[in-house]
mmCIF file of C-alpha atoms in Angstrom:
data_model
loop_
_atom_site.group_PDB
_atom_site.id
_atom_site.type_symbol
_atom_site.label_atom_id
_atom_site.label_comp_id
_atom_site.label_asym_id
_atom_site.label_seq_id
_atom_site.Cartn_x
_atom_site.Cartn_y
_atom_site.Cartn_z
ATOM 1 C CA MET A 19 0.501 -0.615 -14.682
ATOM 2 C CA ALA A 20 3.482 -2.060 -13.044
ATOM 3 C CA LYS A 21 5.149 -5.117 -14.655
ATOM 4 C CA THR A 22 3.481 -8.580 -13.548
ATOM 5 C CA PRO A 23 6.254 -10.474 -11.601
ATOM 6 C CA GLN A 24 7.074 -13.750 -13.721
ATOM 7 C CA VAL A 25 8.587 -17.192 -12.603
ATOM 8 C CA GLY A 26 12.190 -16.302 -11.649
ATOM 9 C CA GLU A 27 11.561 -12.522 -10.699
ATOM 10 C CA GLN A 28 11.604 -10.978 -7.260
ATOM 11 C CA ALA A 29 8.127 -10.761 -5.683
ATOM 12 C CA PRO A 30 7.321 -7.180 -4.817
ATOM 13 C CA ASP A 31 6.849 -6.488 -1.208
ATOM 14 C CA PHE A 32 3.557 -5.342 0.352
ATOM 15 C CA GLU A 33 1.877 -4.956 3.563
ATOM 16 C CA LEU A 34 -1.838 -5.469 3.983
ATOM 17 C CA PRO A 35 -4.294 -5.554 6.937
ATOM 18 C CA GLY A 36 -5.875 -9.095 7.510
ATOM 19 C CA THR A 37 -7.995 -11.262 9.516
ATOM 20 C CA GLU A 38 -4.933 -12.163 11.729
ATOM 21 C CA GLY A 39 -3.410 -8.846 11.754
ATOM 22 C CA PRO A 40 -0.958 -7.022 9.271
ATOM 23 C CA PHE A 41 0.741 -9.249 6.710
ATOM 24 C CA ARG A 42 4.268 -8.013 5.111
ATOM 25 C CA LEU A 43 5.741 -10.300 2.737
ATOM 26 C CA SER A 44 9.174 -9.408 3.431
ATOM 27 C CA GLU A 45 8.634 -10.696 7.071
ATOM 28 C CA HIS A 46 8.234 -14.132 5.703
ATOM 29 C CA ARG A 47 11.557 -14.448 4.085
ATOM 30 C CA GLY A 48 12.808 -18.143 4.771
ATOM 31 C CA GLU A 49 9.320 -19.455 4.355
ATOM 32 C CA ARG A 50 7.468 -20.643 0.986
ATOM 33 C CA VAL A 51 4.620 -18.306 0.592
ATOM 34 C CA VAL A 52 1.269 -18.884 -1.411
ATOM 35 C CA LEU A 53 -0.655 -15.971 -2.278
ATOM 36 C CA LEU A 54 -4.180 -16.823 -3.492
ATOM 37 C CA PHE A 55 -5.844 -13.912 -5.149
ATOM 38 C CA TYR A 56 -9.441 -14.362 -5.239
ATOM 39 C CA PRO A 57 -12.635 -12.318 -6.616
ATOM 40 C CA GLY A 58 -14.577 -11.936 -3.513
ATOM 41 C CA ASP A 59 -15.900 -13.341 -0.306
ATOM 42 C CA ASN A 60 -19.154 -15.229 -0.154
ATOM 43 C CA THR A 61 -19.147 -15.552 -3.850
ATOM 44 C CA MET A 62 -19.822 -19.296 -5.272
ATOM 45 C CA VAL A 63 -16.558 -20.336 -6.413
ATOM 46 C CA CYS A 64 -14.578 -18.729 -3.577
ATOM 47 C CA THR A 65 -16.671 -20.240 -0.914
ATOM 48 C CA LYS A 66 -15.942 -23.634 -2.371
ATOM 49 C CA GLN A 67 -12.167 -22.913 -3.001
ATOM 50 C CA PHE A 68 -11.664 -21.690 0.711
ATOM 51 C CA CYS A 69 -14.056 -24.418 2.253
ATOM 52 C CA SER A 70 -11.956 -27.283 0.511
ATOM 53 C CA TYR A 71 -9.123 -26.096 2.070
ATOM 54 C CA ARG A 72 -10.848 -26.069 5.433
ATOM 55 C CA ASP A 73 -12.022 -29.694 4.960
ATOM 56 C CA ARG A 74 -8.601 -30.966 4.235
ATOM 57 C CA ALA A 75 -7.106 -28.718 7.134
ATOM 58 C CA SER A 76 -4.351 -31.548 7.973
ATOM 59 C CA ASP A 77 -3.445 -31.954 4.282
ATOM 60 C CA PHE A 78 -3.447 -28.204 3.707
ATOM 61 C CA ALA A 79 -1.359 -27.499 6.895
ATOM 62 C CA ALA A 80 1.212 -30.284 5.508
ATOM 63 C CA LEU A 81 2.014 -27.977 2.619
ATOM 64 C CA ASN A 82 4.607 -26.187 4.764
ATOM 65 C CA ALA A 83 4.018 -22.890 3.317
ATOM 66 C CA THR A 84 2.490 -19.519 4.730
ATOM 67 C CA VAL A 85 -0.863 -19.278 2.595
ATOM 68 C CA VAL A 86 -2.952 -16.062 2.407
ATOM 69 C CA GLY A 87 -5.980 -15.249 0.527
ATOM 70 C CA ILE A 88 -6.013 -11.628 -1.106
ATOM 71 C CA SER A 89 -9.115 -9.792 -2.381
ATOM 72 C CA SER A 90 -10.250 -6.132 -2.431
ATOM 73 C CA GLN A 91 -13.138 -6.453 0.269
ATOM 74 C CA ASP A 92 -12.267 -5.007 3.754
ATOM 75 C CA VAL A 93 -11.064 -6.850 6.870
ATOM 76 C CA ALA A 94 -14.559 -6.807 8.264
ATOM 77 C CA SER A 95 -15.899 -8.509 5.113
ATOM 78 C CA HIS A 96 -13.124 -11.075 5.364
ATOM 79 C CA GLU A 97 -13.871 -11.845 9.121
ATOM 80 C CA ASP A 98 -17.558 -12.385 8.421
ATOM 81 C CA PHE A 99 -16.459 -14.747 5.607
ATOM 82 C CA VAL A 100 -13.899 -16.577 7.756
ATOM 83 C CA ALA A 101 -16.540 -16.776 10.728
ATOM 84 C CA LYS A 102 -19.523 -17.878 8.460
ATOM 85 C CA HIS A 103 -17.564 -20.671 6.957
ATOM 86 C CA SER A 104 -14.794 -21.548 9.851
ATOM 87 C CA LEU A 105 -12.128 -20.958 7.190
ATOM 88 C CA ASN A 106 -8.357 -21.697 8.020
ATOM 89 C CA VAL A 107 -6.738 -19.238 5.485
ATOM 90 C CA PRO A 108 -5.759 -15.780 6.701
ATOM 91 C CA LEU A 109 -7.334 -13.164 4.452
ATOM 92 C CA LEU A 110 -5.722 -10.067 3.361
ATOM 93 C CA ALA A 111 -7.743 -6.795 2.414
ATOM 94 C CA ASP A 112 -6.363 -5.083 -0.814
ATOM 95 C CA VAL A 113 -9.131 -2.376 -0.887
ATOM 96 C CA ASP A 114 -7.533 -0.327 -3.399
ATOM 97 C CA LYS A 115 -6.255 -3.392 -5.566
ATOM 98 C CA ASP A 116 -2.725 -2.146 -5.239
ATOM 99 C CA VAL A 117 -1.156 -5.377 -4.528
ATOM 100 C CA ALA A 118 -3.425 -7.079 -7.221
ATOM 101 C CA HIS A 119 -2.266 -4.688 -9.666
ATOM 102 C CA LYS A 120 1.448 -5.077 -8.786
ATOM 103 C CA TYR A 121 1.141 -8.928 -9.287
ATOM 104 C CA GLY A 122 -1.106 -8.743 -12.367
ATOM 105 C CA ALA A 123 -3.981 -10.303 -10.704
ATOM 106 C CA VAL A 124 -6.847 -7.803 -12.042
ATOM 107 C CA ASN A 125 -9.070 -7.996 -15.007
ATOM 108 C CA ALA A 126 -11.881 -5.688 -16.207
ATOM 109 C CA LEU A 127 -14.110 -7.102 -13.394
ATOM 110 C CA GLY A 128 -11.694 -6.694 -10.460
ATOM 111 C CA VAL A 129 -9.446 -8.968 -8.618
ATOM 112 C CA LYS A 130 -9.119 -12.310 -10.863
ATOM 113 C CA ARG A 131 -8.183 -15.829 -9.175
ATOM 114 C CA ALA A 132 -4.364 -16.275 -9.438
ATOM 115 C CA VAL A 133 -1.932 -18.353 -7.545
ATOM 116 C CA ILE A 134 1.567 -16.817 -6.865
ATOM 117 C CA VAL A 135 4.095 -19.102 -5.178
ATOM 118 C CA ILE A 136 7.008 -17.416 -3.723
ATOM 119 C CA ASP A 137 10.217 -19.431 -2.408
ATOM 120 C CA GLU A 138 12.343 -18.805 0.724
ATOM 121 C CA GLN A 139 14.541 -16.018 -1.145
ATOM 122 C CA GLY A 140 11.378 -14.029 -2.217
ATOM 123 C CA ILE A 141 11.316 -15.239 -5.787
ATOM 124 C CA VAL A 142 8.333 -16.053 -7.845
ATOM 125 C CA ARG A 143 8.570 -19.975 -8.398
ATOM 126 C CA HIS A 144 5.100 -20.399 -9.873
ATOM 127 C CA ARG A 145 2.238 -18.446 -11.056
ATOM 128 C CA HIS A 146 -1.307 -19.739 -12.370
ATOM 129 C CA ASP A 147 -3.632 -17.229 -13.524
ATOM 130 C CA HIS A 148 -7.269 -18.637 -13.722
ATOM 131 C CA LEU A 149 -8.733 -17.555 -17.200
ATOM 132 C CA LEU A 150 -12.229 -17.291 -16.026
ATOM 133 C CA GLY A 151 -11.975 -17.690 -12.422
ATOM 134 C CA LEU A 152 -14.527 -20.693 -12.275
ATOM 135 C CA ASP A 153 -12.117 -23.180 -10.899
ATOM 136 C CA TYR A 154 -9.216 -23.035 -8.468
ATOM 137 C CA GLN A 155 -6.183 -24.987 -7.472
ATOM 138 C CA SER A 156 -6.957 -27.759 -4.974
ATOM 139 C CA VAL A 157 -4.692 -28.856 -1.967
ATOM 140 C CA ASP A 158 -3.207 -31.675 -4.087
ATOM 141 C CA GLU A 159 -2.293 -29.082 -6.842
ATOM 142 C CA LEU A 160 -0.979 -26.848 -4.416
ATOM 143 C CA LYS A 161 1.177 -29.612 -3.005
ATOM 144 C CA ALA A 162 2.418 -30.665 -6.267
ATOM 145 C CA VAL A 163 3.648 -27.209 -7.052
ATOM 146 C CA LEU A 164 5.438 -26.804 -3.673
ATOM 147 C CA ASP A 165 6.981 -30.471 -4.168
ATOM 148 C CA GLU A 166 8.372 -29.415 -7.384
ATOM 149 C CA LEU A 167 10.485 -26.563 -5.638
ATOM 150 C CA PRO A 168 14.005 -27.298 -4.950
ATOM 151 C CA ALA A 169 14.727 -27.619 -1.377
ATOM 152 C CA PRO A 170 15.834 -24.534 0.458
ATOM 153 C CA ALA A 171 19.848 -24.020 0.683
ATOM 154 C CA ALA A 172 21.235 -24.971 4.050
ATOM 155 C CA GLN A 173 21.726 -22.001 6.356
#
């Protein structure tokens, strides 16, 4: 298995299809990126998680980061999940779990809930692996993590 990127290490690049078209991590250099790995569309905790972001859309937008959800369902499943709940987070289809493996976001049951925050230079600055996957990081918790990151260097 590929080494899990730890805080301070370069985030592995990837490209996945998603509900808003293809997403390639390297195309988001210069932006903060939050990867939200989650077990599955329309499951109880995942629905609660993504609906909580939807319900606080203005606070979520104020995070000033590119945020994407990643799980192993296909794009059609993600599109149904987004439409059913009017979600505001693009969802990426990691059907073969390759990206989840690169990021150490898998367990015996499949993709596990994990949050990876990547800075403007592509370095992992925060990771939170949920032990049981029965909870998730709220908008306020994500904001606190992003607020702790150093300001980007002037270009």
